[in-house]
Amino acid sequence: MNNPLAHIKSSVQTPSSAEKTGDAVSGGSGLGSRPRVRTLLATPLAAWIALAVHRMVSKAEPAADTRSYTVFLGAILAASLVAAAVQPLWPGLRRRMAHLCPIFAAAVLLLGLWEGITSGLRLLPLPYFPGPASVLQNLLNDRVLLFDSTWHSLVLLLSGYVLGVVIALITGICIGWYPLARYWGMPVLKVIGPIPATAWVPLAMVLSPSGTLSAVGLVALAVWFPVTMLTISGIANTRASYLDVARTLGAGQKYLILRVAIPAAMPSIFIGLFMGLGTSFLTLIVAETVGVKSGLGWYVSWAQGWAEYGKVYAALVIMAAFFSTIMTLLFKTRDRVLVWQKGTIKW
């Protein structure tokens, strides 16, 4: 008599105990919905330490750099305090702060360490290793030129990337599906594909009528090989059972390619897109340094020629934000297309 009741009682109580265990794990890891006080105060404390370091070493820095960097650190300190005060009323902000506060605090502490090593102790030689205050001031002084360079780099990158992806998808689908195309196409891939796109810079400058077209072509070439290879792999490895079922239901050649093989190959295609995006960044910067009169690569080369290394580091900061944003957008697209794989890789 008691066994069925005991079984029901235990089955009812199991979820609640699991939820308690999950809550304990999330609270203990510091990533739950309610951040601890020390987590909330980590960023303000780090900003205060960075400000103290800056006050100690600012005598050796220009007044303009000191003023801008003090305002920057003060803004971080004020924003972190306001966020800590507001987060109880904003669940989304509370979750983000619980996860990101330690990272932001570490980043601000690294700024203080960077300034202490460069501007304070002078352990690294100038002008090759400027302090963060100098880099920030160069960002502010050259904001118009940096914005123009970023815009030109975006146009070149997207033009070359889209062109390379379109060509790669066509060649990858043809080689992966048709045996005749595979027979003639694979030798071309084996010969041309492994050559780095940057090795074609001298030839591109001779053949192309303009530096912009050569840069677009080099970026497209850098994207073409990885996307083509992964597309071939995805198409060729489509499960035979999928194709057999579609043929049994009367599917034709076009339907098999567009509605069966390509959707089955999408995980592999996206891996190729990510690989191609990484190589396109490198190719873009190299192409801009040799044949283009604008862009972030051109800006870095120009600043290095004048030994303005503060401008070089400012451009590197813009590159990090620029490329990371594009990579994030591609991950968002991947999550929408491959819904069943969402969450496997976070960015």
Phi, psi and omega in degrees: 000320185279339184297312178299320179295319179295322180296315180296318181297317180293322179292327178287323184280341184298314180299319181296322178292324177294321178297320178297320179297317179297318178297321181294320180294316181294322178290324181289331182279349180082005182249014181280189183282344180243096181290151178285164181295321180292331176290318180293326183270000182296313181292313175303321179293318178296319178295322178294319178296317178297322176295319179296317177298318180296321179296327181285327186254000186289346181295333181270003183250156177298153184296321181296318179297318181297316182294314182295318182289326176296318177297320180298311180293324177296323178295320177298315180298314181293317181296321180292323178292318178296318179296320178295327179283330185270336188302332176298336182264357186228095185301320180297317177295323180297318179294318180295320180293322178298329182269323191258344183303314178299324179293314178298320179297318178296321179296317179293322176296324176295325175298317177296319177295318177301313181292323179294323181286320185273298185280332183272294184275345180057042179283338180247138187288141172271151004268013186287334182231080178286164178280170180295331178296319178293320179296317179297318180295324176292325175298319180287319182292321184256027185298323180292313180294322178293321177295317178297318179294320178296320179297315179296321177295321179297317180296314179296316182296311182294321179298310180293321183293314180296317178299314180296321181293317180298312180296319182294320179295320179295310181292322180294318179293318180296314181290324181286335185258317186261124180299323180294317177295325178293322181299315182271334185276325182297320176300323178296317178297320182293330182272312187272323187303312183292345180288126178300142181297330180292340178289344180269005183302310180301318180292322179295322179294330180280318185280327185276141179286343181215157178293329181294315179296322178295321178295318178298317179296321179293319177296318178298320178295322179295325180281327190301314187294306182296321180293322178296313182296317180288329175293317176302314181299316181293318180293314183292334183262017175299134183300132180296331180295323177299314182293321181295318179296318180295320178294322179298326180275005174094018181288141177268184183298316181297317180295320180299321182285309188281327188251349181240302187290312182295312176301322178292333182270358185302319176302317178292322180297319180292326174298318176296323178297319178293317178297317179295325178294320178296316179290331179292328177299311180298314182296322179299312182295318179294317180296324180288335180283343186245332187225001184240142182261020176201165181114168182292322176297318176298319181297318179297315179296319179295315180294322178294324178297329177264010181057032177266077186286341171296323176291325178298314180293326176298318177294324178295323177297316179296319179299317181300314179292320183295308183290324179295323178295317179295319178296322178296319178297322178293322176296320177298319177297317178300318181295328179283321181284315181256073185298322183290344178257004184299132178096354179290323178229121178265149177226000000 
